[in-house]
């Protein structure tokens, strides 16, 4: 991945240099070209990851169910931890854009998502074979 990052940095440097040589009137064309390259790189990476995940899933299905392992602290409380981390920027954005009402809306959303997850039984990280019939279907 480091080599790809280096290539992307070279592409960005070349785009910036071309913008300096061609002027501001070509800026949007240069930016679009650079973003297309980034998008192609992301598509390639995403395709590779999806293929890998599907292959791993097929291997897991072929091996059969594994014995249940106890959940770790992080798996049980991951959504709560992420919610607390995101609460600060969401609160700031809400207050800056809509004042106290924005803060209330941001926190109602955070509490709502966590309450919904808790009501579902916290099954965010359960494997497909461990879900009950009340859980969402694939």
CSV table of C-alpha atoms in Angstrom, one decimal:
chain,number,residue,atom,x,y,z
A,1,UNK,CA,0.0,0.0,0.0
A,2,UNK,CA,2.9,2.3,0.7
A,3,UNK,CA,3.9,2.2,-3.0
A,4,UNK,CA,0.4,3.2,-4.0
A,5,UNK,CA,0.4,6.1,-1.6
A,6,UNK,CA,3.6,7.2,-3.1
A,7,UNK,CA,2.1,7.0,-6.6
A,8,UNK,CA,-0.9,9.0,-5.5
A,9,UNK,CA,1.4,11.7,-4.0
A,10,UNK,CA,3.3,11.9,-7.3
A,11,UNK,CA,0.0,12.2,-9.2
A,12,UNK,CA,-1.1,15.0,-6.8
A,13,UNK,CA,2.2,16.8,-7.2
A,14,UNK,CA,2.0,16.5,-11.0
A,15,UNK,CA,-1.6,17.9,-10.9
A,16,UNK,CA,-0.5,20.8,-8.7
A,17,UNK,CA,2.4,21.5,-11.0
A,18,UNK,CA,0.2,21.4,-14.1
A,19,UNK,CA,-2.2,23.8,-12.4
A,20,UNK,CA,0.7,26.2,-11.8
A,21,UNK,CA,1.7,26.0,-15.4
A,22,UNK,CA,-1.8,26.1,-17.0
A,23,UNK,CA,-3.4,28.6,-14.6
A,24,UNK,CA,-6.7,28.7,-12.7
A,25,UNK,CA,-8.9,28.3,-15.8
A,26,UNK,CA,-7.9,24.6,-16.0
A,27,UNK,CA,-8.2,24.0,-12.3
A,28,UNK,CA,-11.6,22.1,-12.4
A,29,UNK,CA,-10.4,19.9,-15.3
A,30,UNK,CA,-7.3,19.0,-13.4
A,31,UNK,CA,-9.1,18.3,-10.2
A,32,UNK,CA,-11.7,16.1,-12.0
A,33,UNK,CA,-8.8,14.1,-13.6
A,34,UNK,CA,-7.1,13.6,-10.3
A,35,UNK,CA,-10.3,12.6,-8.6
A,36,UNK,CA,-11.0,10.1,-11.3
A,37,UNK,CA,-7.7,8.5,-10.7
A,38,UNK,CA,-8.4,8.4,-6.9
A,39,UNK,CA,-11.8,6.9,-7.7
A,40,UNK,CA,-10.3,4.2,-9.9
A,41,UNK,CA,-7.8,3.3,-7.1
A,42,UNK,CA,-10.7,3.2,-4.6
A,43,UNK,CA,-12.8,1.0,-6.9
A,44,UNK,CA,-9.9,-1.4,-7.4
A,45,UNK,CA,-9.2,-1.6,-3.7
A,46,UNK,CA,-12.8,-2.1,-2.8
A,47,UNK,CA,-13.3,-4.8,-5.5
A,48,UNK,CA,-10.2,-6.6,-4.1
A,49,UNK,CA,-11.6,-6.4,-0.5
A,50,UNK,CA,-15.0,-7.6,-1.5
A,51,UNK,CA,-13.6,-10.6,-3.4
A,52,UNK,CA,-11.4,-11.4,-0.4
A,53,UNK,CA,-14.3,-11.2,2.0
A,54,UNK,CA,-16.5,-13.3,-0.2
A,55,UNK,CA,-13.8,-15.9,-0.5
A,56,UNK,CA,-13.3,-15.9,3.3
A,57,UNK,CA,-17.1,-16.2,3.8
A,58,UNK,CA,-17.3,-19.2,1.4
A,59,UNK,CA,-14.4,-20.8,3.2
A,60,UNK,CA,-16.2,-20.3,6.6
A,61,UNK,CA,-19.4,-21.7,5.2
A,62,UNK,CA,-17.6,-24.7,3.8
A,63,UNK,CA,-16.0,-25.4,7.2
A,64,UNK,CA,-19.3,-25.3,9.0
A,65,UNK,CA,-20.2,-23.5,12.2
A,66,UNK,CA,-17.6,-22.8,14.8
A,67,UNK,CA,-18.2,-23.0,18.5
A,68,UNK,CA,-19.4,-19.7,20.0
A,69,UNK,CA,-16.7,-17.5,21.4
A,70,UNK,CA,-17.4,-15.0,24.2
A,71,UNK,CA,-17.7,-11.4,23.1
A,72,UNK,CA,-15.0,-9.1,24.2
A,73,UNK,CA,-15.6,-5.7,25.9
A,74,UNK,CA,-15.1,-3.9,22.7
A,75,UNK,CA,-17.5,-6.0,20.7
A,76,UNK,CA,-20.3,-5.5,23.3
A,77,UNK,CA,-19.8,-1.8,23.7
A,78,UNK,CA,-18.4,-0.7,20.2
A,79,UNK,CA,-21.4,1.3,19.2
A,80,UNK,CA,-21.4,3.2,22.5
A,81,UNK,CA,-17.7,3.9,22.3
A,82,UNK,CA,-18.0,5.2,18.7
A,83,UNK,CA,-21.1,7.3,19.7
A,84,UNK,CA,-19.1,9.0,22.5
A,85,UNK,CA,-16.2,9.7,20.2
A,86,UNK,CA,-18.5,11.1,17.5
A,87,UNK,CA,-20.6,13.1,20.1
A,88,UNK,CA,-18.1,15.9,20.4
A,89,UNK,CA,-17.9,16.9,16.7
A,90,UNK,CA,-21.6,16.2,16.2
A,91,UNK,CA,-22.4,18.5,19.2
A,92,UNK,CA,-20.1,21.2,17.9
A,93,UNK,CA,-21.6,21.0,14.4
A,94,UNK,CA,-25.1,21.1,15.8
A,95,UNK,CA,-24.4,24.1,18.1
A,96,UNK,CA,-22.6,26.1,15.3
A,97,UNK,CA,-25.3,25.5,12.7
A,98,UNK,CA,-28.5,25.6,14.8
A,99,UNK,CA,-27.7,26.7,18.3
A,100,UNK,CA,-29.1,24.9,21.3
A,101,UNK,CA,-31.7,23.2,19.1
A,102,UNK,CA,-28.9,21.6,17.0
A,103,UNK,CA,-27.3,20.3,20.1
A,104,UNK,CA,-30.5,18.7,21.3
A,105,UNK,CA,-31.1,17.2,17.9
A,106,UNK,CA,-27.6,15.8,17.7
A,107,UNK,CA,-27.9,14.2,21.1
A,108,UNK,CA,-31.4,12.8,20.4
A,109,UNK,CA,-29.9,11.1,17.4
A,110,UNK,CA,-27.0,9.7,19.3
A,111,UNK,CA,-29.3,8.4,22.1
A,112,UNK,CA,-31.8,7.1,19.6
A,113,UNK,CA,-29.3,5.0,17.7
A,114,UNK,CA,-27.9,3.6,20.9
A,115,UNK,CA,-31.4,2.9,22.3
A,116,UNK,CA,-32.4,1.1,19.0
A,117,UNK,CA,-29.3,-1.0,19.1
A,118,UNK,CA,-29.8,-1.9,22.7
A,119,UNK,CA,-33.5,-2.8,22.0
A,120,UNK,CA,-32.4,-5.1,19.2
A,121,UNK,CA,-30.2,-7.0,21.6
A,122,UNK,CA,-26.9,-5.5,20.6
A,123,UNK,CA,-26.4,-8.0,17.8
A,124,UNK,CA,-24.3,-5.7,15.7
A,125,UNK,CA,-21.3,-8.1,15.5
A,126,UNK,CA,-23.1,-11.5,15.7
A,127,UNK,CA,-22.4,-13.9,12.9
A,128,UNK,CA,-25.2,-14.8,10.5
A,129,UNK,CA,-25.6,-18.3,12.0
A,130,UNK,CA,-26.0,-16.8,15.6
A,131,UNK,CA,-28.8,-14.4,14.7
A,132,UNK,CA,-32.3,-15.1,15.8
A,133,UNK,CA,-35.4,-15.0,13.6
A,134,UNK,CA,-36.2,-11.5,14.8
A,135,UNK,CA,-33.0,-10.1,13.4
A,136,UNK,CA,-32.7,-8.5,10.0
A,137,UNK,CA,-32.5,-10.8,7.0
A,138,UNK,CA,-29.8,-10.8,4.3
